[in-house]
PDB file of C-alpha atoms in Angstrom:
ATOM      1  CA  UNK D 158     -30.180  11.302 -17.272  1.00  0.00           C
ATOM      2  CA  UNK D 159     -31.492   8.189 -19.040  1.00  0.00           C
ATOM      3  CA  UNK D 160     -30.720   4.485 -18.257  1.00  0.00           C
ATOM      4  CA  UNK D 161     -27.025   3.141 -18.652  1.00  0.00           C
ATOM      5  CA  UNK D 162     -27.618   2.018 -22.203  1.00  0.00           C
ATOM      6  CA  UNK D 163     -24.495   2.141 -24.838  1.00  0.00           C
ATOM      7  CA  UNK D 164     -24.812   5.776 -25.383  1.00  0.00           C
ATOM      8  CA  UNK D 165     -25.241   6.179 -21.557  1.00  0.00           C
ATOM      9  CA  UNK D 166     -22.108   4.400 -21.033  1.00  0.00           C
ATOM     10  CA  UNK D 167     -20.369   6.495 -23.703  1.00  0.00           C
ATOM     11  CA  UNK D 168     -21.021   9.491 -22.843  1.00  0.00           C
ATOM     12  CA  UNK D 169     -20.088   8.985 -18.779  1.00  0.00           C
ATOM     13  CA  UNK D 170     -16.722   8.287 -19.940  1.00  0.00           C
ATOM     14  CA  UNK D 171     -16.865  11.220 -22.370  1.00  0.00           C
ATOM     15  CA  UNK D 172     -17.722  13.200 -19.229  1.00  0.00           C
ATOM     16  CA  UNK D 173     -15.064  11.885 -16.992  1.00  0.00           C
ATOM     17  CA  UNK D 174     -12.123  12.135 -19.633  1.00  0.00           C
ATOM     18  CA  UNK D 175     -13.055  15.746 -20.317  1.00  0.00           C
ATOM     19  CA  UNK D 176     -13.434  16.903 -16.758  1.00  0.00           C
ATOM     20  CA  UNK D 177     -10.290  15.453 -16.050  1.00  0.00           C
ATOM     21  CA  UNK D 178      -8.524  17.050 -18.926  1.00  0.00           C
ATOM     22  CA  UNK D 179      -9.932  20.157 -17.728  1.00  0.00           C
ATOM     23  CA  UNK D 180      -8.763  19.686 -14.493  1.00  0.00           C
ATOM     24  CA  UNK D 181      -5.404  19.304 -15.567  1.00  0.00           C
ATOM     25  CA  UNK D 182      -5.200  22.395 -17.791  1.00  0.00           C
ATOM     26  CA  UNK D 183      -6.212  24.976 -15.328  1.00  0.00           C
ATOM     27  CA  UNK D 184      -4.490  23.074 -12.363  1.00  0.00           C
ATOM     28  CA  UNK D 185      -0.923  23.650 -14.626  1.00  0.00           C
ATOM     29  CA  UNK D 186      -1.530  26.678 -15.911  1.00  0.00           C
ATOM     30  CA  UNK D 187      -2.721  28.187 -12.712  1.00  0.00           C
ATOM     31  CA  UNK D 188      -0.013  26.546 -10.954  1.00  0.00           C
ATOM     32  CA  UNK D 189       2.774  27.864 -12.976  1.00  0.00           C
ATOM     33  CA  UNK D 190       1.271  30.888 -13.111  1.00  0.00           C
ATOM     34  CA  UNK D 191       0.809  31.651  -9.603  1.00  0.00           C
ATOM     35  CA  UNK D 192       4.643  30.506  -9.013  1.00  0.00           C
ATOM     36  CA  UNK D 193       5.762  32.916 -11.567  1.00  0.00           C
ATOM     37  CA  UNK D 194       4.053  35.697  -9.992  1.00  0.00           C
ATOM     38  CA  UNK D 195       5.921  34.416  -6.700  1.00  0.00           C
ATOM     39  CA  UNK D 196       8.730  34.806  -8.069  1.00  0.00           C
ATOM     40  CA  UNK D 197       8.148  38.581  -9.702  1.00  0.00           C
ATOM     41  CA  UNK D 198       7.075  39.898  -6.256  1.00  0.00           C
ATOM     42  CA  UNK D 199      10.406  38.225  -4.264  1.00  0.00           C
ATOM     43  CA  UNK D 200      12.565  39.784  -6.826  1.00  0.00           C
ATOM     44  CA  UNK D 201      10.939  43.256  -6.408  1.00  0.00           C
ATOM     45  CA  UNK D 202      10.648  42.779  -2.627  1.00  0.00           C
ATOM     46  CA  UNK D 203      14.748  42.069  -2.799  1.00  0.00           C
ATOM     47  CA  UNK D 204      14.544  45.087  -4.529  1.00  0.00           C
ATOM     48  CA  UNK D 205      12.584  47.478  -2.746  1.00  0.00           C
ATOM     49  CA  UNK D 206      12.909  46.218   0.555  1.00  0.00           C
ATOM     50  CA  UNK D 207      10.723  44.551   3.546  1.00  0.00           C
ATOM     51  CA  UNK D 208       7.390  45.696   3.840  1.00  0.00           C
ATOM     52  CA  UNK D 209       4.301  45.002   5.693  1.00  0.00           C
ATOM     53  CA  UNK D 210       2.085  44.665   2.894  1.00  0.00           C
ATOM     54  CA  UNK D 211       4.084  42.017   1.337  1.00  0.00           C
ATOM     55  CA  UNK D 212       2.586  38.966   3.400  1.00  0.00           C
ATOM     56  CA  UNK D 213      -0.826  40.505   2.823  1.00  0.00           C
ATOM     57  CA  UNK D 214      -0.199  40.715  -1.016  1.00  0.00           C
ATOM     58  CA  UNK D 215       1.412  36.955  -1.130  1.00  0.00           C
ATOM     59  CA  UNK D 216      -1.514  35.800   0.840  1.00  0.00           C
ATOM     60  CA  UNK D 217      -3.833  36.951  -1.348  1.00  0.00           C
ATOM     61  CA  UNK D 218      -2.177  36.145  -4.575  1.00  0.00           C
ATOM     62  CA  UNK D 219      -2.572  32.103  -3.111  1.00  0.00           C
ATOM     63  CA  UNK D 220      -5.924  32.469  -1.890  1.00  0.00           C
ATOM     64  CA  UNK D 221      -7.064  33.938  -5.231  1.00  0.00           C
ATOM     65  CA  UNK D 222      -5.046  31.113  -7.358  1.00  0.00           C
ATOM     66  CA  UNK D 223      -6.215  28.155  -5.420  1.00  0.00           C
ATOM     67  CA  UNK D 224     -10.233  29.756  -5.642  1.00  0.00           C
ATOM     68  CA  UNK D 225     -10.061  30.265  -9.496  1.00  0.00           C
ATOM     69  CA  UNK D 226      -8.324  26.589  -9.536  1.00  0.00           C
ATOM     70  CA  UNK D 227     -10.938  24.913  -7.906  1.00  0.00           C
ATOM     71  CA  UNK D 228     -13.794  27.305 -10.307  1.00  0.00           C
ATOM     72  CA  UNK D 229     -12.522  26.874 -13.224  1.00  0.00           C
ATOM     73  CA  UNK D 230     -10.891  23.162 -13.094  1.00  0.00           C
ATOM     74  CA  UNK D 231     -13.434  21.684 -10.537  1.00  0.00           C
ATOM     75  CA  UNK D 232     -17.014  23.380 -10.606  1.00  0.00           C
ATOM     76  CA  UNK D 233     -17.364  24.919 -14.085  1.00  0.00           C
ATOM     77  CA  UNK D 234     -16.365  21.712 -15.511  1.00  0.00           C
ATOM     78  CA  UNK D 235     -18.618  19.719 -13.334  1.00  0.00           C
ATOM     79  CA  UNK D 236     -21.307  21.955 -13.521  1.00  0.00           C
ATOM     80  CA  UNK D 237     -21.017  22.628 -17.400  1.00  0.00           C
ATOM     81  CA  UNK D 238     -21.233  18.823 -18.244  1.00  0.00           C
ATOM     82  CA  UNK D 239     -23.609  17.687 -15.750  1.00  0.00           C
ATOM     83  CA  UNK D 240     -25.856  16.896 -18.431  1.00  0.00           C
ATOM     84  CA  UNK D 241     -25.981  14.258 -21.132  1.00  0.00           C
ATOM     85  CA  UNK D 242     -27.103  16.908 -23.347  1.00  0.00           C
ATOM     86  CA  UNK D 243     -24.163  18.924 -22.759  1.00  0.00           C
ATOM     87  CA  UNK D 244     -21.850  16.088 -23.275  1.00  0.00           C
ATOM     88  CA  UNK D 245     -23.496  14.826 -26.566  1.00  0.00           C
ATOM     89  CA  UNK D 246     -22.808  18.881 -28.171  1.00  0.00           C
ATOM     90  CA  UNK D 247     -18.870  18.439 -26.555  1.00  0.00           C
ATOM     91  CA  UNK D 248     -18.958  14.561 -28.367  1.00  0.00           C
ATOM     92  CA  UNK D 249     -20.520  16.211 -30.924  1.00  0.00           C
ATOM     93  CA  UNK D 250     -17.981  19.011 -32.131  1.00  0.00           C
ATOM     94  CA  UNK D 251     -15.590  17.007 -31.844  1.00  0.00           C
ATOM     95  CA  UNK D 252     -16.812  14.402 -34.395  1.00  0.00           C
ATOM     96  CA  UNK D 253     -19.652  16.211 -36.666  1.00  0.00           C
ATOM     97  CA  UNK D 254     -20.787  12.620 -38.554  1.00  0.00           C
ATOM     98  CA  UNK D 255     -22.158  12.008 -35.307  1.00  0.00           C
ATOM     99  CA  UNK D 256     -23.000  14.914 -34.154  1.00  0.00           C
ATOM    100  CA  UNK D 257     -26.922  15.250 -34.895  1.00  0.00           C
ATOM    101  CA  UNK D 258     -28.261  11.215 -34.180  1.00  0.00           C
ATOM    102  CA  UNK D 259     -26.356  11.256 -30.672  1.00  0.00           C
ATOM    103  CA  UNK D 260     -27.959  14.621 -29.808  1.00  0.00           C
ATOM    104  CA  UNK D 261     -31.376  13.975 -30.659  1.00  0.00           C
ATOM    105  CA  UNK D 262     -31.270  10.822 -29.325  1.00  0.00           C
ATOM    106  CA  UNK D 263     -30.225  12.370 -26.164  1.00  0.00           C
ATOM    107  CA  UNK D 264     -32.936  14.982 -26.310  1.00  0.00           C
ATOM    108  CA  UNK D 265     -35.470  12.684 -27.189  1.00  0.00           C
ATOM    109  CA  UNK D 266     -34.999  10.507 -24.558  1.00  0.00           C
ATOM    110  CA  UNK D 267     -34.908  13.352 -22.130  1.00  0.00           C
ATOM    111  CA  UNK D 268     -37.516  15.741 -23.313  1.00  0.00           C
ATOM    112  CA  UNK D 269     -39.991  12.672 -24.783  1.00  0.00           C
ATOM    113  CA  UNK D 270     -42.153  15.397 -26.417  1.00  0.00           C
ATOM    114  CA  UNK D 271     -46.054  14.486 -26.760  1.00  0.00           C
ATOM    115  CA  UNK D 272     -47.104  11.931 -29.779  1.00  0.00           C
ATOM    116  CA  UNK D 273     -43.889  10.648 -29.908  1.00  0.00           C
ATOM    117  CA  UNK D 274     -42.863   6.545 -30.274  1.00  0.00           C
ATOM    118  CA  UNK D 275     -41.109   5.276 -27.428  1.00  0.00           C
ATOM    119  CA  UNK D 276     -40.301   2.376 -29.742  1.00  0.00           C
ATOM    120  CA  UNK D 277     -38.616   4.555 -32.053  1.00  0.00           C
ATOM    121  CA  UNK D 278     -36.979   6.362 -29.461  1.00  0.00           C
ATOM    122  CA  UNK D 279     -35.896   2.966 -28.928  1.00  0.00           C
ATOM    123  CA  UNK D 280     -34.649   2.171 -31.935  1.00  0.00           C
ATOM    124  CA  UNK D 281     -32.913   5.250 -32.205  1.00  0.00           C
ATOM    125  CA  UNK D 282     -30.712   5.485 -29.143  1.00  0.00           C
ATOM    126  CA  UNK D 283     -30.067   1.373 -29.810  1.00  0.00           C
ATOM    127  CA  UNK D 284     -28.687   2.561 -33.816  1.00  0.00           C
ATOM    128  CA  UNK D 285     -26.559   5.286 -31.942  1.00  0.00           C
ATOM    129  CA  UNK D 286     -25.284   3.190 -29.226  1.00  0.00           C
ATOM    130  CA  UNK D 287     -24.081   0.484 -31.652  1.00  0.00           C
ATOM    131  CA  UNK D 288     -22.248   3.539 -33.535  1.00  0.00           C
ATOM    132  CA  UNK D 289     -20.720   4.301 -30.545  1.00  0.00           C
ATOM    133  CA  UNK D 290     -19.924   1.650 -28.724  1.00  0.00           C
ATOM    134  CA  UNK D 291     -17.107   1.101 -30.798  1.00  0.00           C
ATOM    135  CA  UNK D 292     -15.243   4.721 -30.392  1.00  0.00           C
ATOM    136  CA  UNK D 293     -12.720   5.345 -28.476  1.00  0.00           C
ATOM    137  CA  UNK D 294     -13.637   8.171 -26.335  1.00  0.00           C
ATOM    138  CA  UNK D 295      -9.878   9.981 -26.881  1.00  0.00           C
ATOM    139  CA  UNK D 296     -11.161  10.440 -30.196  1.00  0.00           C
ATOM    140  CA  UNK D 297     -14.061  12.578 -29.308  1.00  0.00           C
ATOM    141  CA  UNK D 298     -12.667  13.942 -26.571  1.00  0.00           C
ATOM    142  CA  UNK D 299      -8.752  14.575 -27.635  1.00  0.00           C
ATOM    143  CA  UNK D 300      -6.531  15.781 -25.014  1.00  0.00           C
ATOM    144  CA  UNK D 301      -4.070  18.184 -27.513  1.00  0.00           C
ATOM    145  CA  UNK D 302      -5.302  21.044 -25.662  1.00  0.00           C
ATOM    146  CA  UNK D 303      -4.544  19.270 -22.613  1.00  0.00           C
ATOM    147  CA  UNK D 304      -1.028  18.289 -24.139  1.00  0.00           C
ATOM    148  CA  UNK D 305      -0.428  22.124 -25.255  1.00  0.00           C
ATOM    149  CA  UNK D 306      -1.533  23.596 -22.047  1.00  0.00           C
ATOM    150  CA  UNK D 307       0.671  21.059 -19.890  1.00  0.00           C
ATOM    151  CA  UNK D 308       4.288  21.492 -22.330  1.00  0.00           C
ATOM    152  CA  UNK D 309       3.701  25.364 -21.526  1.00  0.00           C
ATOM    153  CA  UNK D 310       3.761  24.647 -17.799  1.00  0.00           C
ATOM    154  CA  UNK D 311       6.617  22.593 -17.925  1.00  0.00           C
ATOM    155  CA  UNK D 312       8.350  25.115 -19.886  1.00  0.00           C
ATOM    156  CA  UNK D 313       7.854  28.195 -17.440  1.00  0.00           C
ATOM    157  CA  UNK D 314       8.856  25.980 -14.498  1.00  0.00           C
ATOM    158  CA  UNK D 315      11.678  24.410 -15.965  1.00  0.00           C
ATOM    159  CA  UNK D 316      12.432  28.564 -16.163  1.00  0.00           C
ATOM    160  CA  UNK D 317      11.470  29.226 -12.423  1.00  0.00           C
ATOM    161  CA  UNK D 318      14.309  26.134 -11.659  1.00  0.00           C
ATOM    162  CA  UNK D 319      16.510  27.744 -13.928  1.00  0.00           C
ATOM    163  CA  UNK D 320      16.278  30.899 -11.658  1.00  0.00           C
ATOM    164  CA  UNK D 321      16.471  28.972  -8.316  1.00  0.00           C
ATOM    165  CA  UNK D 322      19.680  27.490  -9.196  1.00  0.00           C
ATOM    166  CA  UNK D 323      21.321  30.773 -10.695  1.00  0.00           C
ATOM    167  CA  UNK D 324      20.381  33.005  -7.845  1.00  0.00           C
ATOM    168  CA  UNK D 325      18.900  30.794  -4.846  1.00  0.00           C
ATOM    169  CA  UNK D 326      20.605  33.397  -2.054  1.00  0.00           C
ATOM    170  CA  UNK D 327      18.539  36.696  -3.606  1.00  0.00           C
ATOM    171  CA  UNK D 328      15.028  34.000  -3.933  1.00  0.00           C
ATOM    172  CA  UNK D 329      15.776  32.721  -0.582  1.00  0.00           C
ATOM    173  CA  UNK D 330      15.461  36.518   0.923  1.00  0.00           C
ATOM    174  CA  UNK D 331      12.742  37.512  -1.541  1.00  0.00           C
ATOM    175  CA  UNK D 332      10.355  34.435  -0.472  1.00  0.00           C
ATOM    176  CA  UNK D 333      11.539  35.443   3.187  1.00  0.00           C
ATOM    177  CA  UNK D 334      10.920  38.939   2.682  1.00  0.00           C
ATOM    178  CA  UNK D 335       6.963  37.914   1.187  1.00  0.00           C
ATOM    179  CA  UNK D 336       5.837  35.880   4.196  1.00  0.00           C
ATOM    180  CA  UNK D 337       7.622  37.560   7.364  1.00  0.00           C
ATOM    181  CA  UNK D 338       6.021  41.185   8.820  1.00  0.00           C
ATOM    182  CA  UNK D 339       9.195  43.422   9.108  1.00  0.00           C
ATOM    183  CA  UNK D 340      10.663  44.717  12.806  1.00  0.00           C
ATOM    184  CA  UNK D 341       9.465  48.713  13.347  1.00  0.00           C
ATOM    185  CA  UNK D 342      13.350  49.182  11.984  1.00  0.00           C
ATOM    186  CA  UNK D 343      14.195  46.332   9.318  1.00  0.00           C
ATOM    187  CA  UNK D 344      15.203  48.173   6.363  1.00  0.00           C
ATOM    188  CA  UNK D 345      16.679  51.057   7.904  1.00  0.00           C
ATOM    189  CA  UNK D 346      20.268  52.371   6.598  1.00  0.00           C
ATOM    190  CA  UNK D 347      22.555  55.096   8.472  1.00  0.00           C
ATOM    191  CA  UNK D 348      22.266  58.705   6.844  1.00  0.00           C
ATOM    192  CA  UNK D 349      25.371  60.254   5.495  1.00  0.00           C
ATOM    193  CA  UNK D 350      23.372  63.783   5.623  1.00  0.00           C
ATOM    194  CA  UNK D 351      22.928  65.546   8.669  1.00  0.00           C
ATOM    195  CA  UNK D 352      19.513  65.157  10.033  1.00  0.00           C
ATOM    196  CA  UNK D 353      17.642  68.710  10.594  1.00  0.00           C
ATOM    197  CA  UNK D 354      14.996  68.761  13.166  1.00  0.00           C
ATOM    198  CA  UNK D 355      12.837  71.156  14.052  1.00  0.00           C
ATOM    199  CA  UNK D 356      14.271  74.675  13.990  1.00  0.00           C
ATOM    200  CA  UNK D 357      13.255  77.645  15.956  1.00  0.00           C
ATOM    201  CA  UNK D 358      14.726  80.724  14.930  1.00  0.00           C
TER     202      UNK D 358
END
């Protein structure tokens, strides 16, 4: 990291906007996703019947949704753009005419290699900064994926609702049926057929 110059200051919020729109796009997606998975298991445990291994299974379907949340939305994204190198290649596919003074300003300043000006290093990040300091970071950083990501969540849970409201009753068991343990006889119908034991002839 380098000294909160213009392109310092550009790039922090560059880092903040994107690792909050990355936040948000896993968070709904894995959200949604998770709840729709929910649901598919209560209808096919109304279906099917209780079962021990259906608390196991649900338990493990939130402890592996909320892990890959907080991966993919939290640490990745933290971890990915930690540097301002890493940030100036996001800024910089995003808006090419900028793309190679920002980074090797950036690199410059970071890596000073041997022989070379700190005055024009200078110079350089002071020409860049007054490029940027204009720019609104949404424009380097532009949230459609974001935008995309969230209207696809909505979508799905405005289905899930949908469902609720058409059959709440059979959801109600099903979501009962995924956290509870069953009784040694829950699930267990009277036999129209005789019942042969064992037979000794």
């Amino acid at each position: 990291m380098v000294s909160r110059d213009g392109i310092g200051l550009f790039l922090a919020h560059a880092r903040k906007r994107a690792r909050a729109l990355s936040a948000v796009r896993v968070f709904a997606l894995a959200a949604v996703g998770t709840t729709a998975l929910l649901f598919l298991m209560a209808w096919l445990a109304v279906h099917t019947g209780p079962a021990a291994y259906w608390p196991v299974l649900t338990a493990t379907v939130l402890l592996v949704g909320t892990l890959s949340t907080a991966f993919f939305g939290g640490w990745r994204p933290w971890r990915r753009l930690k540097t301002d190198i890493a940030v100036a290649k996001l800024v910089g596919g995003a808006h090419l005419p900028l793309a190679s003074d920002l980074l090797s300003a950036v690199q410059l300043s970071d890596m000073r290699p041997a022989g070379t000006s700190p005055d024009l290093i200078f110079a350089l990040r002071g020409q860049v900064g007054r490029a940027v300091s204009g720019m609104d970071v949404r424009q380097v950083v532009p949230g459609r994926a974001t935008r995309r990501d969230a209207s696809l969540a909505a979508g799905v849970a405005l289905l899930l609702i949908a469902l609720t409201v058409l059959a709440p009753s059979t959801l109600r068991r099903g979501f009962g049926l995924l956290v509870r343990t069953p009784t040694l006889y829950e699930g267990a119908s009277v036999s129209d057929e005789p019942l042969v034991g064992d037979v000794k002839l």
